[in-house]
XYZ file of C-alpha atoms in Angstrom:
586
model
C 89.001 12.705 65.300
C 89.873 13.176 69.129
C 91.091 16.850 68.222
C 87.671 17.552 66.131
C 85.807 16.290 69.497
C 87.923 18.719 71.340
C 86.993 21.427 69.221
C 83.118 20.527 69.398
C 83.356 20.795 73.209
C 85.053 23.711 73.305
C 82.471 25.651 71.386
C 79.617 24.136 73.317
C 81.007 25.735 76.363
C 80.841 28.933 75.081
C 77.332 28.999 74.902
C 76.991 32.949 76.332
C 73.665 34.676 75.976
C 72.646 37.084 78.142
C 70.065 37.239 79.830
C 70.071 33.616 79.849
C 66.667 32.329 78.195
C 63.819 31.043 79.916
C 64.931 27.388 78.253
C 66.826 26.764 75.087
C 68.332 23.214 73.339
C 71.290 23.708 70.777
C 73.810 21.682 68.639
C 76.951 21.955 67.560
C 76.641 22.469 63.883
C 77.897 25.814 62.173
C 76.078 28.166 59.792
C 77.032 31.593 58.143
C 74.927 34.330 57.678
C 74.465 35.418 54.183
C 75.523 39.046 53.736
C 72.138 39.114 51.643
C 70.011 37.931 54.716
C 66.393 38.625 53.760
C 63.360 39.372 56.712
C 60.343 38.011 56.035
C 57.433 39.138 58.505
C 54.252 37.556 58.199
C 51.234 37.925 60.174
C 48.762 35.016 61.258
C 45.079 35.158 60.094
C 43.838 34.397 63.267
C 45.653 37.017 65.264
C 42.893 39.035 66.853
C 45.201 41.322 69.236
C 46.453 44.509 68.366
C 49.704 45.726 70.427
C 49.765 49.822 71.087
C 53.284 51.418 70.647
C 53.493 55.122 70.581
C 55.683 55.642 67.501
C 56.213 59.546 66.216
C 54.011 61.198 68.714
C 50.986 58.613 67.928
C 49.293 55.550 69.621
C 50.252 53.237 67.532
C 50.526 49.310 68.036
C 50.942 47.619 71.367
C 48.253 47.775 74.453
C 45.352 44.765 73.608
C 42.496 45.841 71.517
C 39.813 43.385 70.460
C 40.151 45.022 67.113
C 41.524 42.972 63.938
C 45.250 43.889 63.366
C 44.618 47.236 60.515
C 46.718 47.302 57.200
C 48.211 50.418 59.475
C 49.173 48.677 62.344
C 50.625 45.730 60.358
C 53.076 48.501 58.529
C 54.091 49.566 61.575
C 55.242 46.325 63.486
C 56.879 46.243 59.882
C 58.846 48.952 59.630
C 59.847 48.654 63.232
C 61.078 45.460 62.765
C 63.047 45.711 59.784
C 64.678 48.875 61.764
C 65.720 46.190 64.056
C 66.699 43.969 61.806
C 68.545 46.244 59.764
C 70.511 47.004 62.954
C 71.099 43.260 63.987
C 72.640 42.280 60.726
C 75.291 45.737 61.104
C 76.050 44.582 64.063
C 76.734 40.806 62.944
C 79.407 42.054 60.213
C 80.789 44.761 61.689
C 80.531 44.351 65.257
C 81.042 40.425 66.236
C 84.294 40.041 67.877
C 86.756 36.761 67.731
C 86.316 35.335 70.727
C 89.904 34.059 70.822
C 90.347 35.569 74.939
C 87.874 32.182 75.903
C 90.124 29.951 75.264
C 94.162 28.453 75.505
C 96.543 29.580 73.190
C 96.751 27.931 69.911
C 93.344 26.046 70.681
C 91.526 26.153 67.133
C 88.417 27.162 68.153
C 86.715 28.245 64.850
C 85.243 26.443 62.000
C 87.525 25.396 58.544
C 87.051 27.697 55.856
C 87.747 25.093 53.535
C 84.678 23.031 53.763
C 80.726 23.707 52.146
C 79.184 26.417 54.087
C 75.483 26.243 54.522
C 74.231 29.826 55.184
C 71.392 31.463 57.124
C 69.487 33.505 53.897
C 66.426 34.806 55.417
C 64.750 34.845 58.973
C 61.054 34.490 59.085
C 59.140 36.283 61.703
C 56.034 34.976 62.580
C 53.638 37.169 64.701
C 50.587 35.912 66.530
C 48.834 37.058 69.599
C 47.800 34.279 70.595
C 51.483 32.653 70.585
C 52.298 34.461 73.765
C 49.267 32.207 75.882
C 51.705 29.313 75.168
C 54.898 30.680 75.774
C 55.417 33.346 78.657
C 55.578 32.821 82.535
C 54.044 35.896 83.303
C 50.747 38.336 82.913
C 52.211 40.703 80.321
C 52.907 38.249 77.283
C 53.621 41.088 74.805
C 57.750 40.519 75.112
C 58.050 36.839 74.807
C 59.296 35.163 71.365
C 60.365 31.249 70.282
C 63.744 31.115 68.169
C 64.502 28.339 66.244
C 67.264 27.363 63.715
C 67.200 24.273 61.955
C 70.608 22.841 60.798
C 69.466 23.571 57.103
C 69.852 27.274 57.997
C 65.734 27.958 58.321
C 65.308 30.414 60.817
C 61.706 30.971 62.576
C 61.262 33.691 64.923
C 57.219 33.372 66.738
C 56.140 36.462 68.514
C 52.937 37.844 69.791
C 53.967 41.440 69.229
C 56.759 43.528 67.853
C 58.645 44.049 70.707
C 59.163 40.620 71.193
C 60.528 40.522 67.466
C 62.626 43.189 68.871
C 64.218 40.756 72.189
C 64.603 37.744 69.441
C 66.674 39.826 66.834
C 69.104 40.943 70.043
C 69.249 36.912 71.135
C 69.743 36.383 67.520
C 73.018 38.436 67.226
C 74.226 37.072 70.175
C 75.051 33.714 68.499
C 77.396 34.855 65.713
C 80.858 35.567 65.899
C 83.698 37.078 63.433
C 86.192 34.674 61.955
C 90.002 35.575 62.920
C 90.977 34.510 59.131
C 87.664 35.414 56.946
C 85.678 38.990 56.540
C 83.389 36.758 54.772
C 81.231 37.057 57.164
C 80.183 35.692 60.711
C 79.155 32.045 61.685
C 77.299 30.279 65.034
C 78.152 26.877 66.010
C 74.464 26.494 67.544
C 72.580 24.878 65.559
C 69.970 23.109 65.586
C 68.754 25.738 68.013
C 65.607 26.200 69.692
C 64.921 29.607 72.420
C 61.704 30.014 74.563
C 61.807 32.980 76.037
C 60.086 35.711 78.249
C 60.989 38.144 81.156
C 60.359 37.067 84.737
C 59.334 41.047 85.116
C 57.129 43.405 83.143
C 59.287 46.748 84.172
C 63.246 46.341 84.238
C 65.218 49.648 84.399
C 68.098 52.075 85.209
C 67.737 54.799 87.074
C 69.618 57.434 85.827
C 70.358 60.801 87.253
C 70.844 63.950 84.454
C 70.428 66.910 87.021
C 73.848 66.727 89.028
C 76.491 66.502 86.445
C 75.772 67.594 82.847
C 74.851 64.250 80.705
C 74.070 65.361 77.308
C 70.999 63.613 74.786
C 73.945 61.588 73.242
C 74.914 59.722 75.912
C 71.595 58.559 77.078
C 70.742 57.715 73.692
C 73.989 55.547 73.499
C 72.541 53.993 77.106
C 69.901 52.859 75.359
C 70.954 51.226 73.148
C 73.392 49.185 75.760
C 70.339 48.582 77.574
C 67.979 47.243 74.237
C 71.148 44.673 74.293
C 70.510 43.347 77.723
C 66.548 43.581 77.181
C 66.031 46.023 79.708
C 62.660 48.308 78.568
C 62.313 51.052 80.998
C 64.678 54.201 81.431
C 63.799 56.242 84.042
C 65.247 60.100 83.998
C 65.909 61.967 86.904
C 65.590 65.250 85.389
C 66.410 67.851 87.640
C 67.267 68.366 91.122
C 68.367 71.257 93.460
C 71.539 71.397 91.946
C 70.229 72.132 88.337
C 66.932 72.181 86.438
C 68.299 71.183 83.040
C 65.192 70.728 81.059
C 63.181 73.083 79.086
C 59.889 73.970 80.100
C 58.559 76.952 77.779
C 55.810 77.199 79.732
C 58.103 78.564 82.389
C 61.211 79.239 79.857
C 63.594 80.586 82.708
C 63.089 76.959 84.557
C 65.932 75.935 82.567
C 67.637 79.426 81.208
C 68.309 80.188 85.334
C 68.411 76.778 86.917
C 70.660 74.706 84.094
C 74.454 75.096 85.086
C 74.333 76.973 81.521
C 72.671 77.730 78.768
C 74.805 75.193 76.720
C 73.330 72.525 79.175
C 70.095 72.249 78.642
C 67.705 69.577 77.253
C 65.721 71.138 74.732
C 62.206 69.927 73.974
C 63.455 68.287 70.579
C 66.264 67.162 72.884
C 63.583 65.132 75.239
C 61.515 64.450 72.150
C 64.943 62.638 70.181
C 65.772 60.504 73.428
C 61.940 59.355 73.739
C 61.474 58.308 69.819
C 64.808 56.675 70.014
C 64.093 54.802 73.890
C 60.932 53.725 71.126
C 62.661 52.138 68.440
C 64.979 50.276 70.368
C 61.945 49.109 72.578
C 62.628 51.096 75.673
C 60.386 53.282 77.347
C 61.943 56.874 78.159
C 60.202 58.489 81.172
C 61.277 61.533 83.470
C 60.843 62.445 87.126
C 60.766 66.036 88.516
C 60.897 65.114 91.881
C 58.499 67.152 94.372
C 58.258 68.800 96.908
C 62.169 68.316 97.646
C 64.993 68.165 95.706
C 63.792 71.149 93.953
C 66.339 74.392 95.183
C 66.786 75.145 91.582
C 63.552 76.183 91.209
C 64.326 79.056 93.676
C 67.192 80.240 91.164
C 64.184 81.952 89.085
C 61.167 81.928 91.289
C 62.871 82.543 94.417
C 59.426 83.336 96.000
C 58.209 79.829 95.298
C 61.462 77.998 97.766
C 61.883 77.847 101.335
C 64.988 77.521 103.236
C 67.067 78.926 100.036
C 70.513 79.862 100.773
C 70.985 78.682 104.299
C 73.664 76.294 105.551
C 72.609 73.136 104.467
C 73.333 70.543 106.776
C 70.007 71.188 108.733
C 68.270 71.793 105.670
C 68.959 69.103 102.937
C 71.020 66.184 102.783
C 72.837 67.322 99.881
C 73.795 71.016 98.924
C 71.556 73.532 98.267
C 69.421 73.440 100.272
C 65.719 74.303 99.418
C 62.160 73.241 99.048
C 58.899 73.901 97.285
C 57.024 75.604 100.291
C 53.655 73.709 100.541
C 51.324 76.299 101.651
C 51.384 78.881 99.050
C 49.160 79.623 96.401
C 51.493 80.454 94.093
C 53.117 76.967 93.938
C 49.990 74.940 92.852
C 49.721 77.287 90.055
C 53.646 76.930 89.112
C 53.032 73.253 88.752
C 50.246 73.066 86.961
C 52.094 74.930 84.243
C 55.464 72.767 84.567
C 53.510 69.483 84.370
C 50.618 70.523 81.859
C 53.319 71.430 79.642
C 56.155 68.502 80.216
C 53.447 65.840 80.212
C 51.734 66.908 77.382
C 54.665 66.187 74.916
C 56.068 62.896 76.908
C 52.532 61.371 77.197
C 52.711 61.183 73.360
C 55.687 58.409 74.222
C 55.138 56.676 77.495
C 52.584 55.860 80.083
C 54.855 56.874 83.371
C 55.503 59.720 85.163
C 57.623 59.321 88.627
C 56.726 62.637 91.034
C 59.576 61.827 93.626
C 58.725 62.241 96.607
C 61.607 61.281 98.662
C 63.570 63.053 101.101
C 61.797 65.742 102.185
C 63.059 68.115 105.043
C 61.188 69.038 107.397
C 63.175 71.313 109.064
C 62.696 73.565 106.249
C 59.153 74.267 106.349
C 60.035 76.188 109.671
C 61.339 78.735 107.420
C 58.490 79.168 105.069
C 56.674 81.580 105.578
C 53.489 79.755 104.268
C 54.023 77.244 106.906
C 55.921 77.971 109.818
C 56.467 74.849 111.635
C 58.407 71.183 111.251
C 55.911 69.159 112.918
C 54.688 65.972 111.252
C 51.130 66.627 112.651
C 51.124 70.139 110.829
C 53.126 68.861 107.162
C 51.233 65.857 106.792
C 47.758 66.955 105.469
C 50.361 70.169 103.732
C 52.036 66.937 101.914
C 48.748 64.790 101.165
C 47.111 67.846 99.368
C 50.565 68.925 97.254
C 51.119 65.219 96.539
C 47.179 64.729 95.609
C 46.995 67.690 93.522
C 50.315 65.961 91.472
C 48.464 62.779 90.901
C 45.730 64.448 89.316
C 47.575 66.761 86.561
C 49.240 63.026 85.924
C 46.114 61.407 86.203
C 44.552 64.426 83.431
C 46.987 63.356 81.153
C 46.651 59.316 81.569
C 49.851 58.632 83.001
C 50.051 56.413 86.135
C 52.205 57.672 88.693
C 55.529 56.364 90.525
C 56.453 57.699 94.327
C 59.240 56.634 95.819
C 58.522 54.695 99.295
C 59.098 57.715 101.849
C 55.037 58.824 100.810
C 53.961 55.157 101.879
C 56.329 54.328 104.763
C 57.040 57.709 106.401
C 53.786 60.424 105.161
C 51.437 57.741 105.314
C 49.434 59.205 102.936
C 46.549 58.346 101.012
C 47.019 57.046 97.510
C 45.379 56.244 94.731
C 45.308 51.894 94.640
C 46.670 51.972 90.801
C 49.863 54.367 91.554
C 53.324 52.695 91.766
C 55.309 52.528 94.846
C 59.509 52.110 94.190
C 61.082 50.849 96.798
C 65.091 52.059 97.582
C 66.200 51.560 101.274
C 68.448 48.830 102.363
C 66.933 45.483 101.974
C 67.060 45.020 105.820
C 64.573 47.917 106.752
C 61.383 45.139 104.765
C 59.975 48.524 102.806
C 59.369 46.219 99.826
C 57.416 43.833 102.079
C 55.886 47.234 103.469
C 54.944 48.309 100.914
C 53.007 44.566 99.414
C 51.256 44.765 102.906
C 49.582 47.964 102.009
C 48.991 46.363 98.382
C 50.818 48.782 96.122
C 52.329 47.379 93.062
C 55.773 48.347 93.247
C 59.244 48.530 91.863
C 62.684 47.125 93.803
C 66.074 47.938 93.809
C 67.416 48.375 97.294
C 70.493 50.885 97.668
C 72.701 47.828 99.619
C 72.782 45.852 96.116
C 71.263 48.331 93.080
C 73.228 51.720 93.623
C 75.924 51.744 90.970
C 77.274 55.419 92.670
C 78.672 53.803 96.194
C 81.823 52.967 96.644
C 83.503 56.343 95.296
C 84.062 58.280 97.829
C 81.652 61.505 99.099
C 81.187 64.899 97.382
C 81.747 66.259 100.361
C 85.038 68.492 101.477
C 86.309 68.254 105.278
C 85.973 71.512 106.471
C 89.361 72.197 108.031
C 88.616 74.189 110.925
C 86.153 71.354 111.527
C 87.590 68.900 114.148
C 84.470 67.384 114.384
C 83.885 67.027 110.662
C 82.461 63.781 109.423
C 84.446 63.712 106.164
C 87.568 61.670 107.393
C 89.933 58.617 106.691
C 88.955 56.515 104.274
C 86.442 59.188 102.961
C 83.644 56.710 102.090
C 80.252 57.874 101.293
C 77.426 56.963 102.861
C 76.593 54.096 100.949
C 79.518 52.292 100.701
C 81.359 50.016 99.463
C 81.047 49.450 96.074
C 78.774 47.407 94.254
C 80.369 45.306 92.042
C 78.645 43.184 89.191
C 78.094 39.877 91.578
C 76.997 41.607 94.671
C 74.421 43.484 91.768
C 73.487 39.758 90.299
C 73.144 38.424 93.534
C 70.361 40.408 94.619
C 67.385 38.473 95.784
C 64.264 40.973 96.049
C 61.637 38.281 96.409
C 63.739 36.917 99.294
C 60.842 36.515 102.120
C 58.162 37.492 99.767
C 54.978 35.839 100.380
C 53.528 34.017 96.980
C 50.403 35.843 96.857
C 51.931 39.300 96.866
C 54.544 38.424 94.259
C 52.205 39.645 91.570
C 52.093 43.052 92.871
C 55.763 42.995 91.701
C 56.305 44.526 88.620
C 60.141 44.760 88.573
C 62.748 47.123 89.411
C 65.632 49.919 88.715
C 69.072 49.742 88.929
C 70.016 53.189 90.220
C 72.884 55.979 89.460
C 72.609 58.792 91.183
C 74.935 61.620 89.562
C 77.091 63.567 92.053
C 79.925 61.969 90.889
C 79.264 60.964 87.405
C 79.052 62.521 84.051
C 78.871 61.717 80.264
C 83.183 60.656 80.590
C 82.720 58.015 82.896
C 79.524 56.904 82.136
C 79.649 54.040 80.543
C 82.346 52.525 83.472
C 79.551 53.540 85.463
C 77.305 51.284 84.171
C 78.631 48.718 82.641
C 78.851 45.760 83.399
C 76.958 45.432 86.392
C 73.537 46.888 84.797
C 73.937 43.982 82.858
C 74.256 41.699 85.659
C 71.103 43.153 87.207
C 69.323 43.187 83.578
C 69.434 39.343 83.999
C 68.293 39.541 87.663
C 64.880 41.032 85.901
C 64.832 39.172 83.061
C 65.332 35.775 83.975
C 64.256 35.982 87.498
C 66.410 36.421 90.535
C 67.597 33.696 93.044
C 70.557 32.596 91.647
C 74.208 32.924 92.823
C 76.832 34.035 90.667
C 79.299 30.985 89.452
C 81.897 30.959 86.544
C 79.468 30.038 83.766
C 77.901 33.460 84.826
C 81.551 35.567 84.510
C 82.389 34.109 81.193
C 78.795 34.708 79.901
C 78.849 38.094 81.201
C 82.215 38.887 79.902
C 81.161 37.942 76.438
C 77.993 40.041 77.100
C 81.194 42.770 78.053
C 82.987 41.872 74.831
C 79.692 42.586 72.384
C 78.871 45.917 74.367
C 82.947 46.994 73.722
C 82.241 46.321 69.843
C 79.278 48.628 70.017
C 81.420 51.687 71.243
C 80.631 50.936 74.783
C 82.989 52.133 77.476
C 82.162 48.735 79.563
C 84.750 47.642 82.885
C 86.202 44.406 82.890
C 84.441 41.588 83.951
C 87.531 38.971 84.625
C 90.681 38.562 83.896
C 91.806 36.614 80.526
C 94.228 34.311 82.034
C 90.914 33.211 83.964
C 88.806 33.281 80.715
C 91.487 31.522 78.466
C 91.366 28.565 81.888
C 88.476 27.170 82.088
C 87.881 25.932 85.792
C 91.601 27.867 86.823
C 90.097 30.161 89.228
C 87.527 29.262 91.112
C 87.576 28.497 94.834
């Protein structure tokens, strides 16, 4: 009896989801899942909200209508969710892991085999808009579900749209585990259980950087899927900088054939199209940024005539290598855009609301070599970089996207913005731009570089020139944002730290950032994983919190499903420590 007791406890402790839900109550009973699991998805009759979701190239289900849910729509949230569930129960049987590394040696820590089983044999999902006005914290209610398993092996999933159905099957799959003796199938120890659950922020994303080192379709679309796991909905692409222009455009076909390292990397449109419909089905929004007027020397690689301060030492010219800008007086340049964006946004419009037009880092010291311009002065580039920046908005604007900037166009241009653009926020936490950027009363996105930037800490791209005594590349070689960010100084991140109440709501979430000089699709996944996960909590269940040893083992579970999942995730703590409860902490 003492030993069963023992047993009980130790499963209880291993409660592990992650993101941790917004509140949840669970037992200690186990259940199986029936290898013939059945989804049943109903819809209520007094559901009155329709959820637009572009699915295929079409508006489909998820922004509100006052419209009665169509025999269309309803097939839709149908099909997507039996995609997801479809997934969810291949992962159960073939991807659960025995989570033998969380606890002593020779602890039994699974149920007998030789007793009744009771088994899970269908899940019920329940959807009802009008289920999100009592269950989520926050404004956008579409993402918020209610689990419950009764010890009988009922399962009830209520949701208010699909993509909530979508967060509740990943929570779901979180509570089974293989069996070290049975391929029977996979059991929790969790029930009764009962999940309420929402996100503390509407927009919760990576960052990621495809221009600098070659990351092919594949590997973001394996990124997504990591991040559907950690209910993170928003993947924001960095599609080209002055080192390459990697995307096809064939509205301007040598974009890409000239400005791609080569012609074997390139994004093709079905390329873009693939990563979008799958960011879709795995409920994460895919969305690019061609970042102007900097950060755009590639450009010059085949319309030369279009770049200023091409092919001149860089250090005056660009913080990175090449150096070169769009030049901002020429009349050639609004109609190169026009073409670039009418054509790009056309096709990703079809997929996602967002479109993120940069805006950081602009030199000024190069517009005293344009020839369009002729001068660095602030007082002279200004209205040059409020009418270039205006005339983005308004191809973006054309096509019903609402546009991100990063901060610089805020804090440093001053420029005048439209009041329903996004502002995202990147400089160290101690230079206030997010509080900046509330007092001017942009919504906008966090993610400060001293916490959020997954690419410090491994050294500089940059050589010391030897005939250089004076060269800042020297012992230890650190880059400029060092050190490294591991997963608790990521989970520790506080962004609403000194944030005034009434401007909280202007918060819409944040990014997780990695930048790509030193990155490509081989170390990728190390890259990311597992400290996007820690900040994919910070956004989901609201930041605050310090990071404590119930947070390492729950992470390092999260670590253990994302290695099942072919994953190349970095260790979150050792096993001795996992295996010893309470044996290293200090």
């Amino acid at each position: 009896m003492l030993a069963l007791l023992c047993i009980c406890v130790l499963v209880r402790s291993c409660f592990a989801l992650w993101p941790q839900p917004e509140h949840f109550d669970r037992g200690s009973s186990t259940l199986w899942l029936s290898p013939d699991v059945q989804l049943i998805h109903e819809f209520s009759p007094g559901s009155k909200s329709v959820f637009a979701w572009p699915w295929y190239g079409a508006q489909q289900i998820i922004g509100t209508s006052e419209n009665t849910t169509s025999s269309n729509d309803r097939e839709f949230a149908t099909t997507l969710l039996q995609s997801a569930f479809d997934r969810m129960k291949y992962d159960i049987f073939n991807r659960s892991f025995v989570p033998q590394k969380f606890y002593p040696r020779d602890v039994q820590f699974e149920p007998a085999l030789d007793v009744r089983r009771q088994y899970i044999q269908r899940i019920v999902i329940e959807e009802d808009s009008r289920h999100a006005k009592r269950t989520a914290r926050r404004s956008d209610k579409s993402e918020a579900y209610e689990l419950k398993i009764s010890n009988d092996g009922a399962v009830l999933i209520k949701i208010s749209s699909p993509r909530g159905g979508l967060y509740a099957l990943q929570t779901f799959s979180q509570l089974f585990f293989a069996h070290s003796a049975s391929s029977l199938g996979s059991y929790t120890s969790y029930a009764p259980l009962l999940i309420r659950d929402s996100p503390a922020f509407e927009h919760r994303g990576l960052n990621l950087d495809i221009a600098r080192n070659w990351i092919p379709p594949k590997d973001v679309m394996r990124t997504i899927e990591a991040m559907a796991a950690n209910k993170l909905n928003r993947l924001h692409l960095h599609a080209a900088d002055s080192q390459a222009w990697p995307i096809e455009i064939p509205a301007r076909p040598e974009l890409a054939s000239k400005g791609a390292y080569s012609k074997a990397q390139i994004w093709s449109v079905g390329d873009l199209e693939a990563v979008q419909l799958h960011g879709t089905e795995f409920g994460v929004d895919v969305f690019l940024e061609i970042d102007l007027p900097g950060h755009t020397a590639s450009v010059g690689n085949a319309y030369p005539h279009l770049v200023t301060a091409k092919d001149v030492p860089w250090p005056d010219y660009a913080l990175e290598p090449p150096s070169g800008q769009l030049r901002l007086n020429s009349s050639d340049v609004p109609l190169f855009i026009e073409d670039v964006l009418n054509d790009l946004l056309s096709r990703t419009s079809k997929h996602v609301s967002l479109f993120h037009l940069g805006g950081d880092e602009v030199n000024m010291n190069s517009y005293s070599l344009d020839p369009t311009v002729g001068s660095s002065s602030y007082e002279t580039l200004r209205p040059l970089v409020q009418a270039f920046i205006s005339h983005v908005i308004s191809i973006a604007t054309a096509h019903s996207l609402t546009v991100i900037l990063w901060e610089e166009m805020v804090l440093d241009w001053k420029l005048d913005l439209p009041e329903n653009v996004i502002i995202q926020t990147w400089r160290d936490s101690h230079d206030k731009a997010l509080d900046l950027i509330l007092d001017n009363g942009y919504r906008t996105l966090f993610g400060s570089n001293s916490h959020w930037y997954l690419d410090c800490g491994h050294g500089w791209f940059v050589d010391p020139e030897p005939s250089n005594p004076d060269s800042p590349v020297k012992p230890p070689y650190l880059d400029h944002c060092s050190p490294y960010k591991n997963w608790r100084q990521v989970y520790a991140y506080d962004p609403l730290a000194g944030v005034r109440q009434d401007k909280r709501h202007l918060v819409l979430g944040g990014e997780a950032h990695l930048w790509g000089e030193l990155t490509d699709s081989v170390n990728l996944d190390f890259m990311l994983w597992p400290r996007l996960a820690a900040a994919a909590e910070v956004m989901w269940s609201g930041p605050g919190k310090q990071p404590s040893e119930d947070t390492t083992r729950r992470l390092a579970e999260m670590r253990e499903r994302l290695v099942m999942r072919g994953i190349g995730a970095g260790v979150v703590q050792m096993e001795w420590c996992l295996r010893h409860k309470g044996g290293c902490t200090q």
